[in-house]
Amino acid sequence: MRRCIDLALKGSGHAAPNPMVGAVLVHEGIIIGEGYHHHWGGPHAEVNCVNSVPPELQELIPRSTLYVSLEPCAHHGKTPPCADLVVSQNIPEVVIGCIDAFSKVAGKGIEKLRNAGINVTLGVLESECRHLNRRFFTFHEQQRPYVILKWAQSADGYIAPANREPVRISNPFADRLVHRWRTEEAGIMVGTQTALLDNPRLTARLWPGKSPVRIVLDLQDKVPGSHYVKDGSVRTLILTSTEIDTAQPLVPQVLAQLHRESVLSVIVEGGAVLLQQFISGGHWDEARIITGQTALGGGLSAPVLKNARMLESNHIAGDRIDIFVPAEH
Ligand SMILES: NC(=O)c1ccc[n+]([C@@H]2O[C@H](COP(=O)([O-])OP(=O)(O)OC[C@H]3O[C@@H](n4cnc5c(N)ncnc54)[C@H](OP(=O)(O)O)[C@@H]3O)[C@@H](O)[C@H]2O)c1
């Protein structure tokens, strides 16, 4: 199952809005085939796994065990049901990491397998398998995107200088990491003042992969058409007073809108006002804070997390990268 998870991760940034899934076929302790879901619309992990078995070993498939990180699907989507494939291949034993959360699938794949007389084992490395697809599970179970908050703060805790001139806080290596993070999420969001003052592109230029959908709060149509976020280079949702009722709390409306737009996850990259609203409503799943090595001596204070627990802390060329999750997780 650990190998399934490693394989599944190769689909990171490409599988969404589908889950990342890995599968391995084992005959008497030896892997004879493996596969993963490479990209949305493409063959599922189970199909790639079965197809990877070399011709001379195919006769072993009906005497092998299939390990798969997520319940095989039972419905006709872009591809035929994987549960049918498992049955037609006469695979006698299937070990599953976790149950699918997608209502068209949940439990139905397992039922199909069991009805065909296949021996099914459930819940192997379940929490690791659910963590792997935490974006997918959050989206389907809570009808909202998975929310990652991200900011860079100076050594003395500011995210912008007093004059609001854009300044470098993180080093070029941390910047690459941030661009990698962007390729892993479906959406990226900023507040009005950040879009106006920093004129960010919000694309993944320093890491290979897809750029996320840009989401820009612009309730009063302040961001000029000449700014990068309005250059049309990447799909962009500009949230105006048409989408947002300013008399109501902002963040729940944003999350509902992103759910409607099938945006599975969003990385919120500032500024302080927007981030603090996500924090105060408890609308976040991860916070990633980069602390640079230079001090600004004053300016716009970094947001303050509440009810947070540190998950990990690393250094990258001198900058500190801290990852937090809500305390109850
Ligand atoms: N170091 C970092 O990681 C980082 C990241 C991003 C930004 N920044 C810095 O942060 C500064 C901008 O941050 P900021 O905190 O001033 O602004 P912000 O969070 O980018 O945008 C907040 C603005 O959005 C508009 N808005 C209207 N209704 C809102 C609502 N209900 N919730 C949230 N926003 C609403 C308001 O714009 P109006 O006031 O125009 O109506 C509000 O001032 C810039 O100097 C930028 O350089 C730093």
GROMACS .gro file of C-alpha atoms and ligand atoms in nm:
model
  377
    1MET     CA    1   0.000   0.000   0.000
    2ARG     CA    2   0.294   0.233   0.064
    3ARG     CA    3   0.406   0.169  -0.293
    4CYS     CA    4   0.049   0.252  -0.409
    5ILE     CA    5   0.069   0.586  -0.227
    6ASP     CA    6   0.411   0.664  -0.380
    7LEU     CA    7   0.276   0.584  -0.726
    8ALA     CA    8  -0.041   0.786  -0.669
    9LEU     CA    9   0.164   1.095  -0.582
   10LYS     CA   10   0.309   1.095  -0.933
   11GLY     CA   11  -0.033   1.222  -1.046
   12SER     CA   12  -0.007   1.524  -0.816
   13GLY     CA   13  -0.124   1.838  -0.994
   14HIS     CA   14  -0.259   1.642  -1.291
   15ALA     CA   15  -0.522   1.402  -1.155
   16ALA     CA   16  -0.751   1.670  -1.005
   17PRO     CA   17  -1.044   1.699  -0.986
   18ASN     CA   18  -1.008   1.321  -0.979
   19PRO     CA   19  -0.832   1.165  -0.678
   20MET     CA   20  -0.470   1.049  -0.697
   21VAL     CA   21  -0.468   0.670  -0.698
   22GLY     CA   22  -0.197   0.404  -0.716
   23ALA     CA   23  -0.234   0.027  -0.769
   24VAL     CA   24  -0.001  -0.270  -0.745
   25LEU     CA   25  -0.052  -0.635  -0.846
   26VAL     CA   26   0.136  -0.883  -0.630
   27HIS     CA   27   0.191  -1.253  -0.696
   28GLU     CA   28   0.345  -1.450  -0.412
   29GLY     CA   29   0.522  -1.147  -0.268
   30ILE     CA   30   0.648  -1.016  -0.602
   31ILE     CA   31   0.512  -0.709  -0.781
   32ILE     CA   32   0.409  -0.807  -1.134
   33GLY     CA   33   0.236  -0.483  -1.229
   34GLU     CA   34   0.181  -0.130  -1.108
   35GLY     CA   35   0.008   0.183  -1.223
   36TYR     CA   36  -0.136   0.518  -1.120
   37HIS     CA   37  -0.388   0.773  -1.241
   38HIS     CA   38  -0.166   1.005  -1.447
   39HIS     CA   39  -0.412   1.277  -1.539
   40TRP     CA   40  -0.778   1.368  -1.534
   41GLY     CA   41  -0.969   1.191  -1.812
   42GLY     CA   42  -0.695   0.929  -1.856
   43PRO     CA   43  -0.705   0.560  -1.756
   44HIS     CA   44  -0.743   0.486  -1.385
   45ALA     CA   45  -0.468   0.331  -1.174
   46GLU     CA   46  -0.616  -0.021  -1.192
   47VAL     CA   47  -0.621  -0.014  -1.575
   48ASN     CA   48  -0.261   0.107  -1.598
   49CYS     CA   49  -0.161  -0.154  -1.340
   50VAL     CA   50  -0.318  -0.448  -1.526
   51ASN     CA   51  -0.183  -0.320  -1.860
   52SER     CA   52   0.169  -0.298  -1.717
   53VAL     CA   53   0.191  -0.673  -1.651
   54PRO     CA   54   0.433  -0.819  -1.909
   55PRO     CA   55   0.274  -1.076  -2.147
   56GLU     CA   56   0.470  -1.367  -2.000
   57LEU     CA   57   0.332  -1.291  -1.650
   58GLN     CA   58  -0.030  -1.227  -1.744
   59GLU     CA   59  -0.132  -1.585  -1.662
   60LEU     CA   60  -0.048  -1.502  -1.297
   61ILE     CA   61  -0.311  -1.225  -1.272
   62PRO     CA   62  -0.593  -1.464  -1.163
   63ARG     CA   63  -0.366  -1.579  -0.879
   64SER     CA   64  -0.255  -1.232  -0.766
   65THR     CA   65  -0.364  -0.971  -0.512
   66LEU     CA   66  -0.450  -0.619  -0.624
   67TYR     CA   67  -0.355  -0.342  -0.381
   68VAL     CA   68  -0.520  -0.008  -0.452
   69SER     CA   69  -0.513   0.311  -0.245
   70LEU     CA   70  -0.879   0.400  -0.318
   71GLU     CA   71  -1.187   0.187  -0.373
   72PRO     CA   72  -1.217   0.091  -0.744
   73CYS     CA   73  -1.489   0.290  -0.920
   74ALA     CA   74  -1.824   0.133  -1.008
   75HIS     CA   75  -1.963   0.391  -1.248
   76HIS     CA   76  -1.916   0.490  -1.609
   77GLY     CA   77  -1.736   0.824  -1.605
   78LYS     CA   78  -1.471   0.915  -1.860
   79THR     CA   79  -1.364   0.549  -1.845
   80PRO     CA   80  -1.549   0.218  -1.778
   81PRO     CA   81  -1.583   0.098  -1.416
   82CYS     CA   82  -1.261  -0.039  -1.267
   83ALA     CA   83  -1.454  -0.282  -1.047
   84ASP     CA   84  -1.571  -0.452  -1.372
   85LEU     CA   85  -1.210  -0.475  -1.491
   86VAL     CA   86  -1.102  -0.642  -1.165
   87VAL     CA   87  -1.388  -0.893  -1.197
   88SER     CA   88  -1.316  -0.965  -1.566
   89GLN     CA   89  -0.947  -1.024  -1.488
   90ASN     CA   90  -1.050  -1.287  -1.228
   91ILE     CA   91  -0.836  -1.121  -0.961
   92PRO     CA   92  -0.930  -1.318  -0.647
   93GLU     CA   93  -0.816  -1.073  -0.378
   94VAL     CA   94  -0.827  -0.694  -0.347
   95VAL     CA   95  -0.676  -0.483  -0.067
   96ILE     CA   96  -0.815  -0.128  -0.048
   97GLY     CA   97  -0.671   0.174   0.134
   98CYS     CA   98  -0.989   0.375   0.178
   99ILE     CA   99  -1.346   0.409   0.058
  100ASP     CA  100  -1.427   0.664  -0.212
  101ALA     CA  101  -1.611   0.977  -0.102
  102PHE     CA  102  -1.766   1.050  -0.438
  103SER     CA  103  -2.136   0.971  -0.402
  104LYS     CA  104  -2.156   0.783  -0.734
  105VAL     CA  105  -1.887   0.543  -0.610
  106ALA     CA  106  -1.891   0.530  -0.226
  107GLY     CA  107  -1.910   0.164  -0.127
  108LYS     CA  108  -2.051   0.055  -0.463
  109GLY     CA  109  -1.716  -0.060  -0.603
  110ILE     CA  110  -1.658  -0.280  -0.299
  111GLU     CA  111  -2.010  -0.421  -0.327
  112LYS     CA  112  -1.949  -0.513  -0.692
  113LEU     CA  113  -1.625  -0.691  -0.603
  114ARG     CA  114  -1.777  -0.882  -0.311
  115ASN     CA  115  -2.081  -0.982  -0.519
  116ALA     CA  116  -1.838  -1.136  -0.768
  117GLY     CA  117  -1.688  -1.348  -0.488
  118ILE     CA  118  -1.368  -1.145  -0.457
  119ASN     CA  119  -1.204  -1.136  -0.114
  120VAL     CA  120  -1.187  -0.767  -0.018
  121THR     CA  121  -0.977  -0.624   0.266
  122LEU     CA  122  -1.052  -0.262   0.364
  123GLY     CA  123  -0.874   0.014   0.550
  124VAL     CA  124  -0.506  -0.075   0.506
  125LEU     CA  125  -0.307   0.247   0.577
  126GLU     CA  126  -0.646   0.418   0.570
  127SER     CA  127  -0.542   0.749   0.727
  128GLU     CA  128  -0.238   0.778   0.496
  129CYS     CA  129  -0.461   0.706   0.196
  130ARG     CA  130  -0.717   0.965   0.310
  131HIS     CA  131  -0.437   1.218   0.371
  132LEU     CA  132  -0.310   1.158   0.017
  133ASN     CA  133  -0.648   1.270  -0.119
  134ARG     CA  134  -0.733   1.524   0.150
  135ARG     CA  135  -0.833   1.779  -0.114
  136PHE     CA  136  -1.071   1.534  -0.283
  137PHE     CA  137  -1.227   1.417   0.045
  138THR     CA  138  -1.275   1.771   0.177
  139PHE     CA  139  -1.438   1.876  -0.149
  140HIS     CA  140  -1.686   1.586  -0.159
  141GLU     CA  141  -1.754   1.546   0.212
  142GLN     CA  142  -1.773   1.915   0.308
  143GLN     CA  143  -1.877   2.067  -0.027
  144ARG     CA  144  -1.591   2.315  -0.022
  145PRO     CA  145  -1.233   2.333  -0.148
  146TYR     CA  146  -0.939   2.230   0.070
  147VAL     CA  147  -0.789   2.557   0.195
  148ILE     CA  148  -0.417   2.623   0.231
  149LEU     CA  149  -0.309   2.960   0.372
  150LYS     CA  150   0.036   3.078   0.271
  151TRP     CA  151   0.242   3.383   0.347
  152ALA     CA  152   0.603   3.495   0.374
  153GLN     CA  153   0.703   3.700   0.676
  154SER     CA  154   1.020   3.886   0.761
  155ALA     CA  155   1.240   3.768   1.048
  156ASP     CA  156   1.054   4.020   1.269
  157GLY     CA  157   0.704   3.916   1.156
  158TYR     CA  158   0.595   4.159   0.883
  159ILE     CA  159   0.454   4.067   0.543
  160ALA     CA  160   0.503   4.408   0.380
  161PRO     CA  161   0.701   4.723   0.462
  162ALA     CA  162   0.528   5.033   0.592
  163ASN     CA  163   0.531   5.199   0.247
  164ARG     CA  164   0.378   4.882   0.088
  165GLU     CA  165   0.646   4.873  -0.182
  166PRO     CA  166   0.684   4.510  -0.293
  167VAL     CA  167   0.996   4.362  -0.124
  168ARG     CA  168   1.171   4.025  -0.131
  169ILE     CA  169   1.108   3.833   0.189
  170SER     CA  170   1.180   3.473   0.088
  171ASN     CA  171   1.491   3.348  -0.094
  172PRO     CA  172   1.489   3.212  -0.454
  173PHE     CA  173   1.483   2.850  -0.332
  174ALA     CA  174   1.176   2.909  -0.118
  175ASP     CA  175   1.020   3.085  -0.419
  176ARG     CA  176   1.063   2.767  -0.620
  177LEU     CA  177   0.895   2.570  -0.348
  178VAL     CA  178   0.603   2.814  -0.356
  179HIS     CA  179   0.569   2.768  -0.731
  180ARG     CA  180   0.574   2.393  -0.681
  181TRP     CA  181   0.295   2.434  -0.426
  182ARG     CA  182   0.099   2.632  -0.685
  183THR     CA  183   0.118   2.343  -0.934
  184GLU     CA  184  -0.033   2.114  -0.670
  185GLU     CA  185  -0.350   2.316  -0.613
  186ALA     CA  186  -0.652   2.382  -0.833
  187GLY     CA  187  -0.685   2.749  -0.732
  188ILE     CA  188  -0.486   3.041  -0.597
  189MET     CA  189  -0.648   3.342  -0.433
  190VAL     CA  190  -0.545   3.696  -0.336
  191GLY     CA  191  -0.722   3.997  -0.190
  192THR     CA  192  -0.784   4.327  -0.368
  193GLN     CA  193  -0.494   4.520  -0.217
  194THR     CA  194  -0.245   4.245  -0.299
  195ALA     CA  195  -0.363   4.231  -0.661
  196LEU     CA  196  -0.341   4.612  -0.682
  197LEU     CA  197  -0.014   4.680  -0.501
  198ASP     CA  198   0.197   4.377  -0.595
  199ASN     CA  199   0.054   4.316  -0.943
  200PRO     CA  200   0.128   3.942  -0.902
  201ARG     CA  201   0.102   3.694  -1.190
  202LEU     CA  202   0.004   3.407  -0.957
  203THR     CA  203   0.133   3.152  -1.209
  204ALA     CA  204   0.373   2.860  -1.163
  205ARG     CA  205   0.674   2.983  -1.358
  206LEU     CA  206   0.955   2.841  -1.146
  207TRP     CA  207   0.836   2.481  -1.142
  208PRO     CA  208   0.704   2.256  -1.420
  209GLY     CA  209   0.332   2.190  -1.403
  210LYS     CA  210  -0.006   2.351  -1.438
  211SER     CA  211  -0.082   2.700  -1.310
  212PRO     CA  212  -0.388   2.708  -1.084
  213VAL     CA  213  -0.709   2.899  -1.154
  214ARG     CA  214  -0.660   3.254  -1.025
  215ILE     CA  215  -0.922   3.390  -0.789
  216VAL     CA  216  -0.911   3.762  -0.725
  217LEU     CA  217  -1.132   3.957  -0.492
  218ASP     CA  218  -1.227   4.279  -0.669
  219LEU     CA  219  -1.558   4.388  -0.523
  220GLN     CA  220  -1.536   4.747  -0.639
  221ASP     CA  221  -1.367   4.682  -0.973
  222LYS     CA  222  -1.045   4.851  -0.858
  223VAL     CA  223  -0.792   4.625  -1.029
  224PRO     CA  224  -0.709   4.774  -1.372
  225GLY     CA  225  -0.728   4.561  -1.688
  226SER     CA  226  -0.354   4.624  -1.740
  227HIS     CA  227  -0.267   4.422  -1.426
  228TYR     CA  228  -0.138   4.066  -1.476
  229VAL     CA  229  -0.436   3.899  -1.307
  230LYS     CA  230  -0.653   4.035  -1.589
  231ASP     CA  231  -0.421   3.942  -1.879
  232GLY     CA  232  -0.626   3.634  -1.974
  233SER     CA  233  -0.317   3.408  -1.973
  234VAL     CA  234  -0.468   3.170  -1.716
  235ARG     CA  235  -0.829   3.096  -1.624
  236THR     CA  236  -0.920   3.364  -1.368
  237LEU     CA  237  -1.227   3.418  -1.153
  238ILE     CA  238  -1.269   3.781  -1.056
  239LEU     CA  239  -1.506   3.794  -0.761
  240THR     CA  240  -1.709   4.111  -0.786
  241SER     CA  241  -2.018   4.240  -0.610
  242THR     CA  242  -2.220   4.025  -0.852
  243GLU     CA  243  -2.085   3.705  -0.693
  244ILE     CA  244  -2.036   3.835  -0.338
  245ASP     CA  245  -2.299   3.989  -0.113
  246THR     CA  246  -2.099   4.237   0.095
  247ALA     CA  247  -2.364   4.230   0.368
  248GLN     CA  248  -2.277   3.863   0.433
  249PRO     CA  249  -1.951   3.704   0.557
  250LEU     CA  250  -1.707   3.681   0.267
  251VAL     CA  251  -1.525   3.350   0.306
  252PRO     CA  252  -1.825   3.110   0.310
  253GLN     CA  253  -1.948   3.275  -0.010
  254VAL     CA  254  -1.605   3.237  -0.173
  255LEU     CA  255  -1.589   2.869  -0.076
  256ALA     CA  256  -1.940   2.801  -0.208
  257GLN     CA  257  -1.852   2.972  -0.535
  258LEU     CA  258  -1.532   2.768  -0.571
  259HIS     CA  259  -1.726   2.449  -0.500
  260ARG     CA  260  -1.968   2.538  -0.779
  261GLU     CA  261  -1.670   2.598  -1.008
  262SER     CA  262  -1.527   2.251  -0.915
  263VAL     CA  263  -1.210   2.405  -0.766
  264LEU     CA  264  -1.092   2.119  -0.542
  265SER     CA  265  -0.834   2.317  -0.345
  266VAL     CA  266  -0.717   2.673  -0.306
  267ILE     CA  267  -0.393   2.827  -0.182
  268VAL     CA  268  -0.463   3.171  -0.035
  269GLU     CA  269  -0.153   3.388  -0.079
  270GLY     CA  270  -0.253   3.707   0.103
  271GLY     CA  271  -0.280   3.974   0.201
  272ALA     CA  272  -0.321   4.002   0.572
  273VAL     CA  273  -0.686   4.113   0.566
  274LEU     CA  274  -0.801   3.824   0.349
  275LEU     CA  275  -0.592   3.562   0.534
  276GLN     CA  276  -0.716   3.681   0.871
  277GLN     CA  277  -1.077   3.633   0.760
  278PHE     CA  278  -1.007   3.270   0.669
  279ILE     CA  279  -0.839   3.226   1.009
  280SER     CA  280  -1.106   3.394   1.219
  281GLY     CA  281  -1.385   3.183   1.065
  282GLY     CA  282  -1.179   2.864   1.104
  283HIS     CA  283  -1.200   2.814   0.726
  284TRP     CA  284  -0.858   2.659   0.669
  285ASP     CA  285  -0.694   2.316   0.654
  286GLU     CA  286  -0.323   2.399   0.635
  287ALA     CA  287  -0.109   2.708   0.684
  288ARG     CA  288   0.237   2.732   0.530
  289ILE     CA  289   0.450   3.014   0.664
  290ILE     CA  290   0.787   3.111   0.524
  291THR     CA  291   1.004   3.317   0.758
  292GLY     CA  292   1.285   3.497   0.580
  293GLN     CA  293   1.619   3.599   0.724
  294THR     CA  294   1.596   3.977   0.705
  295ALA     CA  295   1.400   4.210   0.928
  296LEU     CA  296   1.175   4.487   0.792
  297GLY     CA  297   1.169   4.687   1.115
  298GLY     CA  298   0.798   4.758   1.087
  299GLY     CA  299   0.512   4.746   0.835
  300LEU     CA  300   0.209   4.521   0.786
  301SER     CA  301   0.200   4.254   1.058
  302ALA     CA  302   0.171   3.892   0.954
  303PRO     CA  303  -0.165   3.721   1.017
  304VAL     CA  304  -0.201   3.546   1.352
  305LEU     CA  305  -0.306   3.181   1.348
  306LYS     CA  306  -0.539   3.057   1.620
  307ASN     CA  307  -0.613   2.701   1.728
  308ALA     CA  308  -0.316   2.581   1.528
  309ARG     CA  309  -0.079   2.289   1.572
  310MET     CA  310   0.261   2.275   1.404
  311LEU     CA  311   0.294   1.975   1.175
  312GLU     CA  312   0.649   2.027   1.055
  313SER     CA  313   0.926   2.282   1.038
  314ASN     CA  314   1.208   2.279   0.783
  315HIS     CA  315   1.474   2.511   0.649
  316ILE     CA  316   1.543   2.588   0.287
  317ALA     CA  317   1.866   2.782   0.227
  318GLY     CA  318   1.816   2.968   0.556
  319ASP     CA  319   1.443   3.046   0.528
  320ARG     CA  320   1.219   2.860   0.771
  321ILE     CA  321   0.912   2.677   0.636
  322ASP     CA  322   0.654   2.599   0.904
  323ILE     CA  323   0.342   2.397   0.828
  324PHE     CA  324   0.045   2.421   1.064
  325VAL     CA  325  -0.291   2.242   1.075
  326PRO     CA  326  -0.598   2.325   1.287
  327ALA     CA  327  -0.542   2.201   1.642
  328GLU     CA  328  -0.831   1.951   1.634
  329HIS     CA  329  -0.677   1.760   1.338
  330LIG     N1  330   0.447   3.858   0.234
  330LIG     C1  331   0.342   3.798   0.182
  330LIG     O1  332   0.332   3.674   0.182
  330LIG     C2  333   0.235   3.880   0.121
  330LIG     C3  334   0.135   3.817   0.046
  330LIG     C4  335   0.036   3.893  -0.008
  330LIG     C5  336   0.034   4.028   0.012
  330LIG     N2  337   0.130   4.086   0.084
  330LIG     C6  338   0.126   4.230   0.109
  330LIG     O2  339   0.006   4.258   0.174
  330LIG     C7  340  -0.039   4.387   0.136
  330LIG     C8  341  -0.184   4.378   0.102
  330LIG     O3  342  -0.252   4.312   0.205
  330LIG     P1  343  -0.381   4.372   0.272
  330LIG     O4  344  -0.403   4.296   0.396
  330LIG     O5  345  -0.367   4.519   0.280
  330LIG     O6  346  -0.495   4.345   0.162
  330LIG     P2  347  -0.558   4.212   0.096
  330LIG     O7  348  -0.589   4.111   0.197
  330LIG     O8  349  -0.478   4.175  -0.023
  330LIG     O9  350  -0.692   4.275   0.040
  330LIG     C9  351  -0.787   4.319   0.133
  330LIG    C10  352  -0.880   4.410   0.060
  330LIG    O10  353  -0.980   4.337  -0.011
  330LIG    C11  354  -1.099   4.411  -0.012
  330LIG     N3  355  -1.209   4.353   0.061
  330LIG    C12  356  -1.333   4.399   0.061
  330LIG     N4  357  -1.413   4.327   0.134
  330LIG    C13  358  -1.339   4.234   0.188
  330LIG    C14  359  -1.367   4.131   0.274
  330LIG     N5  360  -1.489   4.106   0.325
  330LIG     N6  361  -1.265   4.054   0.310
  330LIG    C15  362  -1.142   4.076   0.264
  330LIG     N7  363  -1.111   4.173   0.180
  330LIG    C16  364  -1.210   4.250   0.142
  330LIG    C17  365  -1.067   4.538   0.056
  330LIG    O11  366  -1.023   4.618  -0.047
  330LIG     P3  367  -1.054   4.772  -0.051
  330LIG    O12  368  -0.999   4.826   0.078
  330LIG    O13  369  -0.983   4.817  -0.171
  330LIG    O14  370  -1.202   4.780  -0.062
  330LIG    C18  371  -0.956   4.500   0.148
  330LIG    O15  372  -0.877   4.609   0.185
  330LIG    C19  373   0.047   4.431   0.022
  330LIG    O16  374   0.136   4.530   0.069
  330LIG    C20  375   0.122   4.309  -0.018
  330LIG    O17  376   0.252   4.340  -0.061
  330LIG    C21  377   0.230   4.016   0.139
   0.00000   0.00000   0.00000
